[in-house]
Coordinates of C-alpha atoms and ligand atoms in Angstrom, one line a residue:
M1 CA -5.3 -6.6 39.0
R2 CA -4.3 -4.5 41.9
L3 CA -4.0 -0.8 41.1
T4 CA -2.7 2.0 43.3
R5 CA -5.0 5.0 44.1
E6 CA -3.1 7.1 41.7
E7 CA -3.5 4.5 38.9
E8 CA -7.2 4.2 39.6
A9 CA -7.6 7.9 39.5
A10 CA -5.9 8.1 36.1
L11 CA -8.3 5.3 34.9
R12 CA -11.2 7.4 36.1
G13 CA -9.9 10.3 34.0
N14 CA -8.4 12.7 36.6
R15 CA -5.5 13.5 34.2
G16 CA -7.9 14.0 31.3
P17 CA -9.2 11.8 28.4
A18 CA -5.8 11.2 26.8
A19 CA -4.2 9.8 29.9
R20 CA -7.4 7.8 30.7
K21 CA -7.2 6.2 27.3
A22 CA -3.5 5.4 27.9
M23 CA -4.3 3.8 31.3
E24 CA -7.1 1.8 29.8
I25 CA -4.6 0.3 27.2
V26 CA -2.0 -0.5 29.9
V27 CA -4.6 -2.1 32.2
A28 CA -6.3 -4.0 29.3
L29 CA -2.9 -5.5 28.3
G30 CA -2.2 -6.4 31.9
E31 CA -5.5 -8.3 32.1
V32 CA -4.9 -10.1 28.9
Y33 CA -1.5 -11.3 30.1
G34 CA -2.6 -12.0 33.7
A35 CA -0.5 -9.3 35.4
E36 CA -1.2 -8.8 39.1
E37 CA -0.1 -5.2 39.1
L38 CA 1.5 -2.4 37.1
V39 CA 5.1 -1.4 37.5
P40 CA 6.6 2.2 37.1
V41 CA 8.9 2.5 34.1
S42 CA 12.0 4.8 34.0
S43 CA 12.0 5.2 30.2
V44 CA 10.2 4.4 27.0
Q45 CA 11.2 3.8 23.4
V46 CA 8.3 4.3 21.1
A47 CA 8.1 2.7 17.6
G48 CA 5.6 3.4 14.9
V49 CA 7.3 6.4 13.4
S50 CA 8.0 5.7 9.7
Y51 CA 5.2 7.1 7.6
G52 CA 5.7 4.2 5.2
N53 CA 4.8 1.8 7.9
I54 CA 2.0 3.5 9.9
G55 CA 0.4 5.3 6.9
Q56 CA -2.3 7.9 7.1
A57 CA -4.4 6.0 9.6
G58 CA -1.5 5.9 12.0
L59 CA -0.8 9.6 11.5
E60 CA -4.4 10.5 12.3
F61 CA -4.4 8.3 15.4
L62 CA -1.3 10.0 16.7
S63 CA -2.4 13.5 15.9
E64 CA -5.8 12.9 17.6
W65 CA -4.2 11.6 20.7
A66 CA -1.8 14.5 20.8
Q67 CA -4.7 17.0 20.3
Q68 CA -6.6 15.4 23.2
G69 CA -3.6 16.4 25.4
A70 CA -1.5 13.2 25.6
R71 CA 1.8 14.0 27.2
V72 CA 4.6 11.7 28.3
V73 CA 5.6 11.6 32.0
V74 CA 8.9 9.7 31.7
P75 CA 11.9 10.2 29.4
T76 CA 10.8 8.9 26.0
T77 CA 12.8 8.4 22.8
L78 CA 11.6 7.6 19.3
N79 CA 12.4 5.0 16.7
P80 CA 13.6 5.9 13.3
A81 CA 11.5 7.6 10.7
G82 CA 11.4 6.7 7.0
M83 CA 13.9 9.5 6.0
D84 CA 16.5 11.9 7.2
L85 CA 14.4 14.6 8.8
E86 CA 16.8 17.4 7.7
A87 CA 18.4 16.1 4.5
W88 CA 15.4 14.5 2.9
Q89 CA 15.4 16.8 -0.1
E90 CA 19.0 16.1 -0.9
L91 CA 18.4 12.4 -0.7
G92 CA 15.5 12.7 -3.2
I93 CA 12.6 11.7 -0.9
P94 CA 9.3 12.6 -2.5
E95 CA 7.8 15.7 -1.0
A96 CA 4.4 14.2 -0.3
Y97 CA 6.0 11.4 1.7
A98 CA 8.3 13.9 3.5
L99 CA 5.5 16.2 4.6
S100 CA 3.5 13.4 6.0
Q101 CA 6.5 12.0 7.8
L102 CA 7.2 15.4 9.4
E103 CA 3.6 15.5 10.6
V104 CA 4.2 12.2 12.4
T105 CA 7.3 13.5 14.2
E106 CA 5.5 16.7 15.1
A107 CA 2.7 14.8 16.7
Y108 CA 5.3 12.9 18.8
R109 CA 7.0 16.2 19.6
D110 CA 3.7 17.6 20.8
M111 CA 3.5 14.8 23.3
G112 CA 6.9 15.7 24.8
I113 CA 8.9 12.9 23.2
T114 CA 12.5 13.4 22.3
I115 CA 12.8 13.2 18.5
S116 CA 15.8 11.0 18.6
C117 CA 14.7 8.8 15.7
S118 CA 17.0 5.9 16.3
C119 CA 16.7 2.2 17.1
T120 CA 19.8 2.5 19.2
P121 CA 18.5 4.9 22.0
Y122 CA 21.2 3.4 24.3
L123 CA 23.9 5.0 22.1
V124 CA 22.3 8.5 22.5
G125 CA 21.4 8.9 26.2
N126 CA 18.5 6.4 26.9
S127 CA 20.5 3.7 28.5
P128 CA 18.7 2.0 31.4
A129 CA 20.6 0.4 34.3
L130 CA 20.6 -3.2 35.3
H131 CA 17.2 -4.4 36.6
E132 CA 15.5 -1.1 35.7
H133 CA 11.9 -1.6 34.4
V134 CA 11.3 0.1 31.1
A135 CA 8.8 -0.1 28.3
W136 CA 10.5 -0.3 24.9
S137 CA 9.3 -1.1 21.5
E138 CA 11.5 -2.0 18.4
S139 CA 12.7 -5.5 18.5
S140 CA 16.5 -5.0 18.4
A141 CA 16.4 -2.2 21.0
V142 CA 14.3 -4.5 23.3
S143 CA 16.8 -7.3 22.9
Y144 CA 19.7 -4.9 23.7
A145 CA 17.9 -3.4 26.7
N146 CA 17.1 -6.8 28.2
S147 CA 20.2 -8.7 27.2
V148 CA 23.2 -6.3 27.1
L149 CA 22.0 -3.8 29.7
G150 CA 20.1 -6.2 31.9
A151 CA 17.0 -3.9 32.0
R152 CA 13.5 -5.4 32.0
T153 CA 11.1 -4.8 29.2
N154 CA 8.6 -6.8 27.2
R155 CA 8.5 -6.3 23.4
E156 CA 6.0 -3.5 23.4
G157 CA 4.0 -2.4 20.3
G158 CA 3.9 1.2 19.3
P159 CA 0.6 2.1 21.0
S160 CA 1.4 0.1 24.2
A161 CA 4.8 1.8 24.5
L162 CA 3.2 5.2 24.0
A163 CA 0.5 4.4 26.6
A164 CA 3.3 3.4 29.0
A165 CA 5.0 6.7 28.3
I166 CA 1.8 8.7 29.1
T167 CA 1.0 6.7 32.3
G168 CA 4.6 6.0 33.4
R169 CA 3.5 2.4 34.0
T170 CA 3.5 -0.9 32.3
A171 CA 1.8 -4.2 33.2
K172 CA 4.1 -6.4 35.2
Y173 CA 4.2 -9.7 33.3
G174 CA 6.6 -11.5 30.9
L175 CA 10.2 -10.3 31.1
H176 CA 9.4 -8.0 34.0
L177 CA 9.3 -11.2 36.1
E178 CA 12.6 -12.8 37.1
Q179 CA 11.4 -16.4 36.5
N180 CA 10.7 -15.6 32.8
R181 CA 14.3 -14.5 32.2
Q182 CA 15.7 -18.0 32.6
A183 CA 17.4 -19.6 29.6
R184 CA 15.8 -22.8 28.3
L185 CA 18.0 -23.3 25.2
V186 CA 21.8 -23.6 25.3
V187 CA 23.6 -22.7 22.1
E188 CA 27.1 -24.2 21.9
A189 CA 28.5 -22.0 19.2
A190 CA 31.7 -23.7 18.0
C191 CA 31.7 -21.7 14.7
A192 CA 34.2 -19.0 14.0
L193 CA 32.8 -15.5 14.7
R194 CA 34.9 -12.8 13.0
S195 CA 32.6 -10.1 11.8
L196 CA 29.3 -8.4 12.7
A197 CA 27.8 -10.4 9.7
D198 CA 28.9 -13.6 11.4
F199 CA 27.1 -12.6 14.6
S200 CA 24.1 -11.7 12.5
A201 CA 24.1 -15.0 10.7
L202 CA 24.4 -16.9 14.0
G203 CA 21.5 -14.9 15.5
Y204 CA 19.4 -15.5 12.4
M205 CA 20.0 -19.3 12.7
V206 CA 19.4 -19.4 16.5
G207 CA 16.2 -17.2 16.2
Q208 CA 14.7 -19.9 14.0
R209 CA 15.3 -22.5 16.7
T210 CA 14.3 -20.9 19.9
A211 CA 10.5 -21.6 19.9
D212 CA 9.9 -18.9 22.5
R213 CA 12.7 -20.0 24.7
V214 CA 15.4 -17.6 26.0
P215 CA 18.8 -18.7 24.5
Y216 CA 22.1 -19.0 26.4
F217 CA 25.2 -18.8 24.3
R218 CA 28.5 -20.5 25.0
L219 CA 31.0 -19.1 22.6
N220 CA 34.5 -20.4 21.8
A221 CA 37.2 -19.5 24.2
G222 CA 38.7 -16.2 23.1
V223 CA 35.5 -14.9 21.5
R224 CA 34.4 -11.9 23.5
P225 CA 31.7 -10.0 21.7
G226 CA 31.5 -6.2 22.3
P227 CA 28.5 -4.0 22.1
D228 CA 28.3 -3.9 18.3
E229 CA 28.5 -7.7 18.0
L230 CA 25.8 -8.2 20.6
K231 CA 23.7 -5.6 18.9
A232 CA 24.0 -7.5 15.6
L233 CA 23.4 -10.9 17.3
G234 CA 20.3 -9.7 19.1
A235 CA 18.8 -7.9 16.1
A236 CA 19.0 -10.9 13.9
M237 CA 17.4 -13.2 16.5
A238 CA 14.7 -10.6 17.0
A239 CA 13.9 -10.7 13.3
S240 CA 14.0 -14.5 12.8
G241 CA 12.6 -15.6 16.1
A242 CA 11.1 -12.6 18.0
V243 CA 13.7 -13.2 20.7
A244 CA 13.6 -10.4 23.3
L245 CA 16.2 -11.7 25.7
Y246 CA 19.4 -13.8 25.4
H247 CA 22.3 -14.4 27.6
V248 CA 26.0 -15.0 26.7
Q249 CA 28.1 -16.9 29.2
G250 CA 30.5 -14.7 31.0
V251 CA 29.5 -11.6 28.9
T252 CA 26.0 -10.4 29.4
P253 CA 25.2 -9.0 32.9
E254 CA 22.6 -11.4 34.2
A255 CA 24.7 -14.4 33.1
R256 CA 27.6 -13.0 35.1
L257 CA 25.5 -12.3 38.2
R258 CA 23.4 -15.4 38.7
D259 CA 22.6 -18.8 37.4
V260 CA 20.2 -18.1 34.6
L261 CA 20.1 -21.6 33.1
A262 CA 17.1 -23.8 33.6
T263 CA 18.0 -27.3 34.6
D264 CA 15.9 -28.8 31.8
A265 CA 17.4 -26.6 29.0
E266 CA 17.9 -28.2 25.6
V267 CA 21.4 -28.0 24.1
I268 CA 22.0 -27.3 20.4
N269 CA 25.3 -27.1 18.6
I270 CA 26.2 -24.6 15.8
E271 CA 29.4 -25.6 14.1
S272 CA 29.0 -23.6 10.9
L273 CA 27.3 -20.4 9.8
E274 CA 26.8 -21.7 6.3
E275 CA 23.1 -22.2 6.7
G276 CA 22.6 -18.7 8.0
Y277 CA 24.6 -17.1 5.1
E278 CA 22.7 -19.3 2.6
S279 CA 19.3 -18.3 3.8
L280 CA 20.2 -14.6 4.0
D281 CA 22.3 -14.0 0.9
G282 CA 20.8 -13.7 -2.5
S283 CA 22.2 -13.9 -6.0
Q284 CA 21.8 -10.5 -7.5
R285 CA 25.0 -8.9 -8.8
D286 CA 23.9 -5.4 -9.6
I287 CA 23.3 -3.4 -6.5
D288 CA 21.6 -0.1 -6.2
L289 CA 22.4 0.7 -2.6
V290 CA 24.7 -0.6 0.1
W291 CA 23.3 -0.2 3.5
I292 CA 25.2 -0.3 6.8
G293 CA 23.6 0.6 10.1
C294 CA 20.8 -1.8 10.9
P295 CA 20.5 -1.4 13.8
H296 CA 21.8 2.1 13.6
A297 CA 25.6 2.3 13.4
S298 CA 27.8 3.2 16.3
L299 CA 30.8 5.5 15.9
A300 CA 33.1 2.5 15.7
E301 CA 31.2 1.0 12.8
I302 CA 31.2 4.3 10.9
E303 CA 35.0 4.5 11.5
H304 CA 35.4 1.0 10.2
V305 CA 33.6 2.0 7.0
A306 CA 35.8 5.1 6.6
D307 CA 38.9 3.0 7.1
E308 CA 37.8 0.3 4.6
L309 CA 36.9 3.0 2.0
A310 CA 40.4 4.3 2.2
G311 CA 39.6 7.3 0.0
R312 CA 38.3 5.2 -2.9
R313 CA 35.5 6.6 -5.1
L314 CA 32.2 4.7 -5.0
K315 CA 30.3 3.3 -8.0
A316 CA 27.2 2.4 -6.0
R317 CA 25.3 4.4 -3.4
L318 CA 26.4 3.8 0.2
W319 CA 24.2 4.9 3.0
I320 CA 25.1 4.4 6.7
T321 CA 22.0 5.0 8.9
A322 CA 22.7 6.3 12.4
A323 CA 21.3 8.4 15.2
R324 CA 21.7 12.1 14.6
D325 CA 23.9 12.5 17.7
V326 CA 26.1 9.8 16.3
L327 CA 26.2 11.5 13.0
N328 CA 27.3 14.7 14.8
A329 CA 30.0 12.9 16.6
A330 CA 31.2 11.4 13.3
K331 CA 31.3 14.9 11.9
S332 CA 33.4 16.2 14.7
R333 CA 35.9 13.4 14.1
R334 CA 35.9 14.1 10.4
L335 CA 34.5 10.7 9.5
T336 CA 31.7 12.2 7.6
D337 CA 34.2 14.1 5.4
R338 CA 36.1 10.9 4.7
I339 CA 32.9 9.0 3.8
E340 CA 31.3 11.8 1.8
G341 CA 34.6 12.4 0.0
C342 CA 34.2 8.9 -1.5
G343 CA 30.6 9.5 -2.4
G344 CA 29.0 7.7 0.6
R345 CA 26.5 9.2 3.0
I346 CA 25.6 9.0 6.7
V347 CA 21.8 9.2 6.8
A348 CA 20.4 10.3 10.2
D349 CA 17.0 9.5 11.7
A350 CA 16.1 6.9 9.1
C351 CA 15.3 3.2 8.8
L352 CA 15.2 2.0 5.2
I353 CA 12.4 -0.5 5.9
G354 CA 9.8 2.2 5.9
A355 CA 11.6 4.4 3.4
P356 CA 10.2 5.0 -0.1
L357 CA 13.0 3.1 -1.7
R358 CA 11.2 2.1 -4.9
E359 CA 10.4 5.7 -5.6
L360 CA 14.2 6.3 -5.4
N361 CA 14.7 3.4 -8.0
I362 CA 16.3 1.2 -5.4
T363 CA 15.4 -2.5 -6.0
S364 CA 18.5 -4.2 -4.9
V365 CA 20.5 -3.7 -1.6
A366 CA 23.6 -5.1 -0.1
T367 CA 23.9 -5.1 3.7
N368 CA 25.7 -6.8 6.6
S369 CA 22.5 -6.9 8.7
G370 CA 20.5 -10.1 9.1
K371 CA 17.6 -8.1 10.3
G372 CA 17.8 -5.6 7.5
T373 CA 17.9 -8.4 5.0
F374 CA 14.9 -10.1 6.5
Y375 CA 12.7 -7.0 6.4
L376 CA 14.0 -5.6 3.1
R377 CA 12.7 -8.8 1.5
S378 CA 9.5 -9.3 3.5
H379 CA 8.4 -5.6 3.7
Q380 CA 9.9 -4.0 0.6
G381 CA 10.2 -7.1 -1.7
L382 CA 13.8 -6.2 -2.7
Q383 CA 16.7 -8.3 -3.8
V384 CA 19.3 -8.4 -1.1
R385 CA 22.9 -9.5 -0.8
F386 CA 24.2 -10.3 2.7
G387 CA 27.8 -10.3 3.7
S388 CA 30.5 -8.7 5.9
L389 CA 31.0 -4.9 6.2
V390 CA 34.2 -5.4 4.1
Q391 CA 32.3 -7.1 1.3
C392 CA 29.6 -4.4 1.4
V393 CA 32.2 -1.7 1.1
E394 CA 33.9 -3.5 -1.8
C395 CA 30.5 -3.8 -3.4
A396 CA 30.0 0.0 -3.1
V397 CA 33.4 0.6 -4.6
A398 CA 33.0 -1.9 -7.5
G399 CA 29.3 -1.0 -8.1
R400 CA 28.4 -4.7 -8.0
W401 CA 28.5 -7.6 -5.6
L402 CA 31.8 -9.4 -6.0
A403 CA 32.0 -13.2 -5.6
Ligands
LIG1 FE1 16.7 -0.3 13.2 FE2 15.2 -0.4 11.1 FE3 17.1 -2.1 11.4 S1 14.5 0.1 13.1 S2 17.1 -2.4 13.6 S3 17.4 0.1 11.1 S4 15.1 -2.5 10.6

């Protein structure tokens, strides 16, 4: 692999042992994937934050790297933690978990990372431009960066993203190369797409069919997904098929700018979402928690919840996870008051997949997220109901899932 003088010097340790270790990781990955060179990145999104996911070994790894002097050299944002970093006591998070979680975020802070704690960094200031090279981890964020923003990133792991943030480089392979961004699967989606859950169910079904190919969607005339719909579609595909890039005809930037369709692309037809709903939805009636905000909710989604609640009192817990800056925007528009007035809660900083839910006596969850459903089952072993935001709100009001 060709390295610049500066990169070689970093590999020899001219920026200290922490930066040398980071450069070794970046170069090793490049060699594994056959990269010819490294590419500078303009931003990084680091995953591996929730203490429930990384555990004590992860915390020690991060603290040690920070103590060695690891410092980021490009703007770097952070994935969600396993709890609200400020309101964890009110939410009943056990103290031992909380203190370890705070140590994790402190290690990242020491490295110079913005403690944004969100999987939607693009909603809170980290929004790369078309064709910009970045190194992001977190599957739904990667999908959004590549597909909706037209930036270029592979699906980095936590340590490789962190290494990219410390070196300002990533190996140039995979989705950093134009030829790998071509679509080889056409999805003719003739099904009705009315809600975020519909886009999530579609994404879930398509993810299972991609077999490492970039999908290209043709939607019904008149269906024009906005940022929230694309966020839901990409997150579900990332969960069920590790899809890091997709195109939507006439909607996503690369599909509008050039011919992204390979001549030998296979075509599949999706006429109904029934299969997606059937695989995602469970049968549990009693629900301990209704979760909206996977990926983290936008202001528009929060407003939709407040409107649907319409001042009604809740019988089940309702948590909306969102970036703290989005929570603050919701506060200034009095959406928080409207939601909390009903008994709901906007939880900042957190993803429930790494949260200590069982310690909070939560064993059944309702959500409108295909990705959330997938991981609540596989990581947390919980019972999950999957449906539209409206169904989820009705469930929170009734205290049980309604048929
Ligand atoms: Fe975000 Fe966690 Fe869902 S990281 S996409 S809220 S699984």
